[in-house]
CSV table of C-alpha atoms in Angstrom, one decimal:
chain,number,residue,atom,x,y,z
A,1,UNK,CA,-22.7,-0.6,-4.6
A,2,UNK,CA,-19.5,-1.7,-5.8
A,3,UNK,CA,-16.5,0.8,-7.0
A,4,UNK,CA,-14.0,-0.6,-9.3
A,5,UNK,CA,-10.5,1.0,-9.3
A,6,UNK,CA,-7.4,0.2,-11.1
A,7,UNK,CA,-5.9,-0.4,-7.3
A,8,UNK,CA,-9.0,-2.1,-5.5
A,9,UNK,CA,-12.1,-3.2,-5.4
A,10,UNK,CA,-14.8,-1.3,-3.0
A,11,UNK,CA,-17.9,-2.8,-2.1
A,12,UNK,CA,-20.3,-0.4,-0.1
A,13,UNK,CA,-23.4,-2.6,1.6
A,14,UNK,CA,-25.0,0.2,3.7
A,15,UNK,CA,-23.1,-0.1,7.3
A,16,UNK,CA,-20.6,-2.7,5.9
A,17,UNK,CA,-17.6,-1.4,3.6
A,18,UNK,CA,-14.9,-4.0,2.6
A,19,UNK,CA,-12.1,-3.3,0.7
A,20,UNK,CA,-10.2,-5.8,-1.3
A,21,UNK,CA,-6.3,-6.0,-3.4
A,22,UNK,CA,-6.2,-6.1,-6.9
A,23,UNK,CA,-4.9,-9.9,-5.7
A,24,UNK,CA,-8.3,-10.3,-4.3
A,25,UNK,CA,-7.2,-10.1,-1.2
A,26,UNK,CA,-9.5,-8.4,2.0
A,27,UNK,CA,-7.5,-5.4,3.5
A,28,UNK,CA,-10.1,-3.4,5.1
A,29,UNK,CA,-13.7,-4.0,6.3
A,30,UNK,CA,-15.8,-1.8,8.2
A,31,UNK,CA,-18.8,-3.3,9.9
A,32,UNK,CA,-21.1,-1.2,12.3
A,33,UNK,CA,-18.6,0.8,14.0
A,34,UNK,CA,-15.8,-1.7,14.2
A,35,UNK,CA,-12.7,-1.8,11.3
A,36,UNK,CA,-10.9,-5.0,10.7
A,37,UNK,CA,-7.6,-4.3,8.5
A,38,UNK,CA,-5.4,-7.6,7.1
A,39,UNK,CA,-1.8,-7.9,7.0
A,40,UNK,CA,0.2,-8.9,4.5
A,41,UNK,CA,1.2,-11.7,6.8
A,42,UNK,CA,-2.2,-13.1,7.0
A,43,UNK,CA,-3.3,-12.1,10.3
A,44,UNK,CA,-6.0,-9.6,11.2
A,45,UNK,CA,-6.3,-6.4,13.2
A,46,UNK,CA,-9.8,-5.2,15.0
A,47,UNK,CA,-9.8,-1.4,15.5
A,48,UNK,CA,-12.8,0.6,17.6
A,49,UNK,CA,-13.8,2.3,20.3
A,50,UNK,CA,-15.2,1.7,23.9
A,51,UNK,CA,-15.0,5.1,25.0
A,52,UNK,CA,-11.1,5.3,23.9
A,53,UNK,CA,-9.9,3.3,21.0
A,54,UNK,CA,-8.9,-0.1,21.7
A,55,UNK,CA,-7.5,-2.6,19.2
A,56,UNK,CA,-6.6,-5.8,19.1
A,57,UNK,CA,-4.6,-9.0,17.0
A,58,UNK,CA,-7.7,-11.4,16.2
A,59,UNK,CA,-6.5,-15.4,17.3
A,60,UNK,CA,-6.8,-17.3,14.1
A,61,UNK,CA,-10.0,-19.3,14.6
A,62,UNK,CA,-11.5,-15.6,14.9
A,63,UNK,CA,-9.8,-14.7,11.9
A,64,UNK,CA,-10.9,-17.1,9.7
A,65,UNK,CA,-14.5,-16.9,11.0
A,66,UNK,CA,-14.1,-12.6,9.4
A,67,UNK,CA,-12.9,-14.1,6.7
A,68,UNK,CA,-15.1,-16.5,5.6
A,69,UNK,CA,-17.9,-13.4,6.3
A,70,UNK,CA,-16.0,-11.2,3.3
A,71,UNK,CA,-15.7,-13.9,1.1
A,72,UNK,CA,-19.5,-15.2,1.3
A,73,UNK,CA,-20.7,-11.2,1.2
A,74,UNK,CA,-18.3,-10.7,-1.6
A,75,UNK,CA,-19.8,-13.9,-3.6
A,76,UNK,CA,-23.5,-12.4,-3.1
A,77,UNK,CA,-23.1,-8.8,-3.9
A,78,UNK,CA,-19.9,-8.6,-6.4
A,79,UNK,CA,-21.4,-8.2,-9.8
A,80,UNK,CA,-18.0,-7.7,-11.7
A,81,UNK,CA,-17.2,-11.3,-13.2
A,82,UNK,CA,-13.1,-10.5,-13.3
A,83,UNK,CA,-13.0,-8.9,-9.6
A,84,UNK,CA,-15.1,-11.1,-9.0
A,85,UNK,CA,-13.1,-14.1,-9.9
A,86,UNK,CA,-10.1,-12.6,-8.0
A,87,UNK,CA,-11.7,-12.2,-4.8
A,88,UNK,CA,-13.7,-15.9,-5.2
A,89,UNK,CA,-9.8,-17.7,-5.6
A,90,UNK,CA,-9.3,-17.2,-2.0
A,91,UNK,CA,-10.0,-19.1,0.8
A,92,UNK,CA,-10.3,-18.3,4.6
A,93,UNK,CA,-7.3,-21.2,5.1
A,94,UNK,CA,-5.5,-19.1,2.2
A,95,UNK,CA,-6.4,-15.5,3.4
A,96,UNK,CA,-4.8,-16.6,7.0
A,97,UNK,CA,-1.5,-18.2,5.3
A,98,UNK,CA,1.7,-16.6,6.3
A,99,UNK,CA,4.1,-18.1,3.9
A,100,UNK,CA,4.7,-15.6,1.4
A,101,UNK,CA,5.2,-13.5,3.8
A,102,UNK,CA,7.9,-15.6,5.2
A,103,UNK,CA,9.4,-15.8,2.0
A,104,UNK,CA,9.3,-12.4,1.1
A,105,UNK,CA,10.7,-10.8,4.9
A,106,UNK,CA,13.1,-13.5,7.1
A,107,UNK,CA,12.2,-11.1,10.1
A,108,UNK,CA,9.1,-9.7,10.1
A,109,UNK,CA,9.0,-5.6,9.3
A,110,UNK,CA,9.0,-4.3,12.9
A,111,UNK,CA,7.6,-0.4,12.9
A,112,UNK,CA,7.1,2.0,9.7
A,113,UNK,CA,6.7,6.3,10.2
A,114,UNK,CA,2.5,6.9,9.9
A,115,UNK,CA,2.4,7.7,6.6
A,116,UNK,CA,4.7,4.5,5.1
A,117,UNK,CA,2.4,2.0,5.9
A,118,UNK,CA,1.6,1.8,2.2
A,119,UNK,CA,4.8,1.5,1.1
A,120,UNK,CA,6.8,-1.0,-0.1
A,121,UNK,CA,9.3,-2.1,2.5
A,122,UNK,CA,12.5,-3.5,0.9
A,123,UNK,CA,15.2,-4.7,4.3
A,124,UNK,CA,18.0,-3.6,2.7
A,125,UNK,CA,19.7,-4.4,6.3
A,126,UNK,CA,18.3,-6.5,9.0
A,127,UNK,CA,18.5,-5.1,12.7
A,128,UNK,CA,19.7,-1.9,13.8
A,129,UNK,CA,23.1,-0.3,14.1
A,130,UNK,CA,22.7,0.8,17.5
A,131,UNK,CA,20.4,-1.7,19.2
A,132,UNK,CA,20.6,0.0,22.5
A,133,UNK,CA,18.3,2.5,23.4
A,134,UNK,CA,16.6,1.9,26.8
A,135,UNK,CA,12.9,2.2,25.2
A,136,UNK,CA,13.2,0.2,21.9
A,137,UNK,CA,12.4,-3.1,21.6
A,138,UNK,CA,12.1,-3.9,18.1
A,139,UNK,CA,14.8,-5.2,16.7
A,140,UNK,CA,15.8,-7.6,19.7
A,141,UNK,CA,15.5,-10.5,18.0
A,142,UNK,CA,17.9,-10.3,15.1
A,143,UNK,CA,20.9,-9.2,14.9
A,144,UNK,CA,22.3,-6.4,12.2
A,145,UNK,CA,23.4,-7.2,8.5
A,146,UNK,CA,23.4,-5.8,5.6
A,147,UNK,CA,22.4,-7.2,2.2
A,148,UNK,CA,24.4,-8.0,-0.5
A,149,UNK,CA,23.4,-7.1,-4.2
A,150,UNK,CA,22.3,-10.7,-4.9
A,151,UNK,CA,20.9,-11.2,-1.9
A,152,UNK,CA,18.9,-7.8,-2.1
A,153,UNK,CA,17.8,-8.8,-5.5
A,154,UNK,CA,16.1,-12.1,-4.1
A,155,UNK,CA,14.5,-10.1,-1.2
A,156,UNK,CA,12.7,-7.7,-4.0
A,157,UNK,CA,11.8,-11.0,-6.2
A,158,UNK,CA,10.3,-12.6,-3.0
A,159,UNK,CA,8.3,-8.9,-1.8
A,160,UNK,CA,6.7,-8.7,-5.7
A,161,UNK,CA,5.7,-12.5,-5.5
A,162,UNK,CA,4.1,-11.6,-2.4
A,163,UNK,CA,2.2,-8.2,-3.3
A,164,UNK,CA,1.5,-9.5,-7.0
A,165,UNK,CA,-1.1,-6.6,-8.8
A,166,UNK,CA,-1.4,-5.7,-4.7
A,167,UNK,CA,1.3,-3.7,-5.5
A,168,UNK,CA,-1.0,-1.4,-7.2
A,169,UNK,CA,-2.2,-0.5,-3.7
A,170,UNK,CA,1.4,1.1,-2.4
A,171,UNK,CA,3.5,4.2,-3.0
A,172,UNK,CA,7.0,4.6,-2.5
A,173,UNK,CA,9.8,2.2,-1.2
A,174,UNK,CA,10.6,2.2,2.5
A,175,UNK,CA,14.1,0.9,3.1
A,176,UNK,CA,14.6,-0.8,6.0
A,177,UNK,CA,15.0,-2.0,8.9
A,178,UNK,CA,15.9,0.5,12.0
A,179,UNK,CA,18.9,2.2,10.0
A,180,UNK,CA,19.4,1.3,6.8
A,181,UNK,CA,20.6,4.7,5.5
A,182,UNK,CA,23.5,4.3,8.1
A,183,UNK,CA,25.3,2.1,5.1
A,184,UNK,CA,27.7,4.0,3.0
A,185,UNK,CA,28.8,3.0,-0.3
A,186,UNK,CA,27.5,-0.5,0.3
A,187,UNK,CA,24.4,1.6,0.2
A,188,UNK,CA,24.1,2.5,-3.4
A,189,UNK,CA,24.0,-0.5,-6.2
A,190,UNK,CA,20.9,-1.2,-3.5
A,191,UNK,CA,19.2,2.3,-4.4
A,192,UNK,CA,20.2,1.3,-8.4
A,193,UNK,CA,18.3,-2.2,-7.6
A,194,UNK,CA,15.0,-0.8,-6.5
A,195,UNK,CA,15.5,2.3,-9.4
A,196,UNK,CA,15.3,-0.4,-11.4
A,197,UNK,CA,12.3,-2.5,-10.1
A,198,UNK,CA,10.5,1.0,-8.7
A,199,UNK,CA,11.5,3.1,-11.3
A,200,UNK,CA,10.3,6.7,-10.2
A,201,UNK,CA,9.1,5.3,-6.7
A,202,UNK,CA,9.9,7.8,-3.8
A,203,UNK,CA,12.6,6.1,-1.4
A,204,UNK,CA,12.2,6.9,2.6
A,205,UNK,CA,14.3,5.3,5.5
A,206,UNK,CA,15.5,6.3,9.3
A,207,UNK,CA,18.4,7.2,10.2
A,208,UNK,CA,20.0,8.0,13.2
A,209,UNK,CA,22.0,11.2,14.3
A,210,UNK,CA,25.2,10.1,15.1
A,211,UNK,CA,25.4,8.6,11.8
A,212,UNK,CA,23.8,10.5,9.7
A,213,UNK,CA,26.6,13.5,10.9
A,214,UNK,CA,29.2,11.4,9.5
A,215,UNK,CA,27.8,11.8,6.0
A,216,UNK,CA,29.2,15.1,4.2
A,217,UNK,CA,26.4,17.3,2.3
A,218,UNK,CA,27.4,15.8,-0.8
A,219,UNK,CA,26.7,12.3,0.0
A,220,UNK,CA,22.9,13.2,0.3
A,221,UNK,CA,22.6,15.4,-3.1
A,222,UNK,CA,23.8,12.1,-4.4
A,223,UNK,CA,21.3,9.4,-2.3
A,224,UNK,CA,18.7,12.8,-3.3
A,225,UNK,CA,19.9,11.9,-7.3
A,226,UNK,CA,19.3,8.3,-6.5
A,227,UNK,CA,15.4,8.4,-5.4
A,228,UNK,CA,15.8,8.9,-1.7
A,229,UNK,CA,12.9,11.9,-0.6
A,230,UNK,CA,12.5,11.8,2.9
A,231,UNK,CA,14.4,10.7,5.9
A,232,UNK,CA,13.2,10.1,9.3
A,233,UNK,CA,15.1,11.1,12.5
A,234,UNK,CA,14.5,9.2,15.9
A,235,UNK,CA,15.6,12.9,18.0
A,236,UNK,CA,13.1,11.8,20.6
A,237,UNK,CA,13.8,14.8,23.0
A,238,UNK,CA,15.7,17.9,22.7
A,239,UNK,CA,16.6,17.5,26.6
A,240,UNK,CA,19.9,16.1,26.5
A,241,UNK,CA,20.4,14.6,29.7
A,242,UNK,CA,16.3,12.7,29.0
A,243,UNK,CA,18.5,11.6,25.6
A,244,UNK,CA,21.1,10.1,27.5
A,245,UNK,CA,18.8,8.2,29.9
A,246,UNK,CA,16.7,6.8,26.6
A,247,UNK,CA,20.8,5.6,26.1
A,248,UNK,CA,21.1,7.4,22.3
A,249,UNK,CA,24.0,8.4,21.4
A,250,UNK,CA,25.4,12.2,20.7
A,251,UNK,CA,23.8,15.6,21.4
A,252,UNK,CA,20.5,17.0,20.1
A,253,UNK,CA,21.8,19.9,18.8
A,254,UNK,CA,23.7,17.7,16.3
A,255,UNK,CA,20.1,17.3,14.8
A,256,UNK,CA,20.6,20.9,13.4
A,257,UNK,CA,23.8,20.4,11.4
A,258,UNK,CA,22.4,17.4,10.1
A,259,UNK,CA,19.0,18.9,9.0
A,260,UNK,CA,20.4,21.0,7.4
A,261,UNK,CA,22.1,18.9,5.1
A,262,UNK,CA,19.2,17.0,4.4
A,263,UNK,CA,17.1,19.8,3.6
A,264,UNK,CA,20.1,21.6,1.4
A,265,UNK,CA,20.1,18.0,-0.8
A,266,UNK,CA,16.2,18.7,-1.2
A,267,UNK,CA,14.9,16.0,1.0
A,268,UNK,CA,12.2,16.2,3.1
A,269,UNK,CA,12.6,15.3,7.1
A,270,UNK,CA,10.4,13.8,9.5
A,271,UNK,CA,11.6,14.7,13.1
A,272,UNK,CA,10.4,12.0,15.7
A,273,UNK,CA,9.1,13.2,19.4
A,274,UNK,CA,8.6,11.1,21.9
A,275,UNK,CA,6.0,12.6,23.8
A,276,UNK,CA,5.6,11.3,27.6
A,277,UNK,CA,9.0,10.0,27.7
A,278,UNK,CA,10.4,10.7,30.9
A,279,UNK,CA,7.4,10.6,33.0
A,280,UNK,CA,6.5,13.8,35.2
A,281,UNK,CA,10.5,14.0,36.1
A,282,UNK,CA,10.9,15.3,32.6
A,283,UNK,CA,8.0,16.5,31.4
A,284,UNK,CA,8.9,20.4,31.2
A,285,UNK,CA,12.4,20.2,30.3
A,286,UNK,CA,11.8,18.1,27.7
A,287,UNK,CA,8.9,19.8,26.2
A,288,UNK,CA,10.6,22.8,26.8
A,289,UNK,CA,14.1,22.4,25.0
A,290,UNK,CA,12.3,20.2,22.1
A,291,UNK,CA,9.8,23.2,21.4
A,292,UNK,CA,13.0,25.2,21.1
A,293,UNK,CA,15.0,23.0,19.3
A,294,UNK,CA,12.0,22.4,16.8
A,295,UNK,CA,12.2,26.4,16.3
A,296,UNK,CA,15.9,26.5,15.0
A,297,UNK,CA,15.6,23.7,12.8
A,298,UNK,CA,15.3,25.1,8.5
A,299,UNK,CA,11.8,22.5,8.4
A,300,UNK,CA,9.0,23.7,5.9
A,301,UNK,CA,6.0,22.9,4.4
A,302,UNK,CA,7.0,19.4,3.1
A,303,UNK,CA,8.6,18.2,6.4
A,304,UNK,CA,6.1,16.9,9.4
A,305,UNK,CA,7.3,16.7,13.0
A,306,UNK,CA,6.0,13.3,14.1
A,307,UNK,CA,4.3,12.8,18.1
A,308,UNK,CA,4.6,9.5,19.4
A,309,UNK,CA,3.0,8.9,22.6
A,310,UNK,CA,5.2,7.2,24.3
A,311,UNK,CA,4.7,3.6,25.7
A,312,UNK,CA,6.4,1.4,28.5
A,313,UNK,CA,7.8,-1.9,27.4
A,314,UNK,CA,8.0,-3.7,30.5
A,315,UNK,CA,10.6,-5.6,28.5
A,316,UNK,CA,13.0,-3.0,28.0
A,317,UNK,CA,15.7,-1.7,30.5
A,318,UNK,CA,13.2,1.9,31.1
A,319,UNK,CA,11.0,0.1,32.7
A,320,UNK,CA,13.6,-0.2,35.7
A,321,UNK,CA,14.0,3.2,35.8
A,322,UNK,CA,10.5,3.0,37.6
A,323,UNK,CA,9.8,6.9,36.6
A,324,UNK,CA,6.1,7.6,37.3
A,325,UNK,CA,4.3,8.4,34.1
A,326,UNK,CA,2.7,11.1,33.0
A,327,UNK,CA,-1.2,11.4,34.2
A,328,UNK,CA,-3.0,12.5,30.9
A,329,UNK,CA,-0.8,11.5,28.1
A,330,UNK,CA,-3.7,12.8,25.8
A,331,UNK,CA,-3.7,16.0,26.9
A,332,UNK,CA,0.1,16.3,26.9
A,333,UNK,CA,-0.2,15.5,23.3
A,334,UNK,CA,-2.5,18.4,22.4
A,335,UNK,CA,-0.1,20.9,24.5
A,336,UNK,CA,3.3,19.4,22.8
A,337,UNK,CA,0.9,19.6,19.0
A,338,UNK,CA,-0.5,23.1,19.4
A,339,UNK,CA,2.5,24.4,20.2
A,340,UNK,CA,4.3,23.0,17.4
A,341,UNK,CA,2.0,24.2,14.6
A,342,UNK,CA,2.7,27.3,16.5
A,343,UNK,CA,5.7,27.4,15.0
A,344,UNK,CA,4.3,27.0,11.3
A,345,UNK,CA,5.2,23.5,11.3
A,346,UNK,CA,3.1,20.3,10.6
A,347,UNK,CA,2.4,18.2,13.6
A,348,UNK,CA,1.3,14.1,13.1
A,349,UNK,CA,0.3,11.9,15.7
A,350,UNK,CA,2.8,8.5,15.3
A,351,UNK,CA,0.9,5.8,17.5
A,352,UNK,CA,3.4,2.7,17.0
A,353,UNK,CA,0.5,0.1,18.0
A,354,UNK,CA,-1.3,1.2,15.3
A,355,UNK,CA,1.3,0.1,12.8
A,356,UNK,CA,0.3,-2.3,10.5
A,357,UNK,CA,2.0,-3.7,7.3
């Protein structure tokens, strides 16, 4: 059976599903248990379970070898001649090509929030601002800069060329990288540019707390008047000296001034946990003082406090504080959830090696 939407094409072959762009393009195909999703840089991502999920970056010959399985079930079971031409354009060799994707992002998009993975993702800035927690190691490799007008004008040429009718697919504009609402005025003929190519398009971004307090309450009523909806906050702990060991900057009790801001400018907030972080040496204070910082914060039905289970880099400077992790990391995450929505607020699992852009 095949399902033709404006925004994809859905075939449905018993125990096989595959999904494809309005480009033509695979992004999703289920087969027997296991889920292969594409990236926009070509490569291809194998999700099931073995008695806990597992998942997996395919090497290219394996790539191509899925590939060349959609296109040839595609060719003997899509009935539509124009979605039909659109999917029959492509070849494994051209599925598995990363240079659009090149084109379009100079450095690759690092790590979105759970539910911006269909966004569009415009790097308004490259790099992060900070750069220094003791945990993070996404933004190593390049250093921080902002984009001019011209050159943010390119960038937004070079992400539609690579999208093309895929763009029918996504919903809202993610500006990134790690901080990109930590520009000021520099900041704003970049919202005008994506008002003008998104028109309507809900704008998201992180931002940090020690700059987001430096922002007066008016600044965000105007970014609010500008598109921006919803800002993400790394607060990672409410334990401040677990905060100072993860090496952020400031207090988290400056999350409460700053929340409150946001949410008087009518934007909706997503407050990032990192559950685990620590190991057993923190485990209660820091799931103590976040439940009770979580409780004073104005959050309501349209913000979401996001659980990330945290995960050792063996790369990063944490790993040489050689604190023992936590045993059950699972369960932990159903104590640290339950009590949350205890407190009438939304709780979302945010498992960074399932991101996937």
């Amino acid at each position: 059976m095949e399902l033709l939407r404006p925004e994809a094409t859905v075939l449905s072959l018993g125990r096989r599903v595959l999904s494809f762009d309005r480009e033509g393009r695979p992004y999703h195909y289920f087969r027997e248990g296991k889920t292969y999703k594409r990236a926009l840089d070509g490569s291809l991502h194998l999700r099931y379970r073995e008695g806990v999920r597992r998942r997996r970056r395919l090497a290219p010959e394996e790539a191509l070898g899925v590939y060349r399985e959609v296109l040839d079930l595609a060719e003997a079971h899509l009935r539509d001649e124009r979605r039909r031409e659109e999917v029959l354009r492509w070849t494994p060799e051209g599925l598995l090509d990363p240079t659009l994707y090149r084109r379009a992002y100079a450095w690759p998009v690092s790590i979105l929030p759970p539910d911006a993975y269909l966004s569009v993702v415009l790097q308004a800035t490259t790099g992060c601002t900070w750069n220094r927690c003791a945990f993070c190691s996404f933004y190593q490799d390049r250093p921080f800069r902002k984009r001019t007008p011209e050159a943010f004008r390119e960038h937004i040429q070079a992400v539609l060329a690579l999208l093309g009718r895929g763009r029918l697919l996504r919903r809202g504009v993610f500006l990134a990288d790690g901080n990109a609402l930590a520009l000021s005025e520099p900041l704003l003929p970049l919202l005008e540019l994506v008002r003008a190519h998104f028109p309507g398009e809900p704008v998201m971004g992180f931002l940090d707390l020690f700059t987001g307090l430096k922002k007066a309450p008016s600044w965000w009523e105007r970014l609010g008047g500008m598109g921006l909806r919803r800002v993400y906050i790394g607060l990672e702990t409410g334990h401040a000296p677990l905060l100072a060991l993860l090496q952020k900057p400031g207090h988290p009790k400056e999350v409460l001034p700053l929340v409150r801001a946001l949410k008087a400018a009518g934007l909706s907030v997503g407050v990032i946990l990192m559950v685990g972080a620590g190991g057993k040496a923190f485990a209660e204070a820091h799931f103590r003082e976040s439940l009770a910082l979580l409780a004073e914060l104005p959050l309501g039905r349209g913000d979401v406090v996001y659980l990330s289970p945290f995960r050792e880099d063996p790369g990063t400077p944490y790993a040489a504080f050689d604190l023992a992790p936590l045993e059950d990391l699972e369960g932990e995450l159903q104590r640290w959830a339950q009590a949350v929505r205890r407190l009438g607020l939304r709780a979302s699992r945010y498992e960074i090696r399932e991101f996937l852009y």
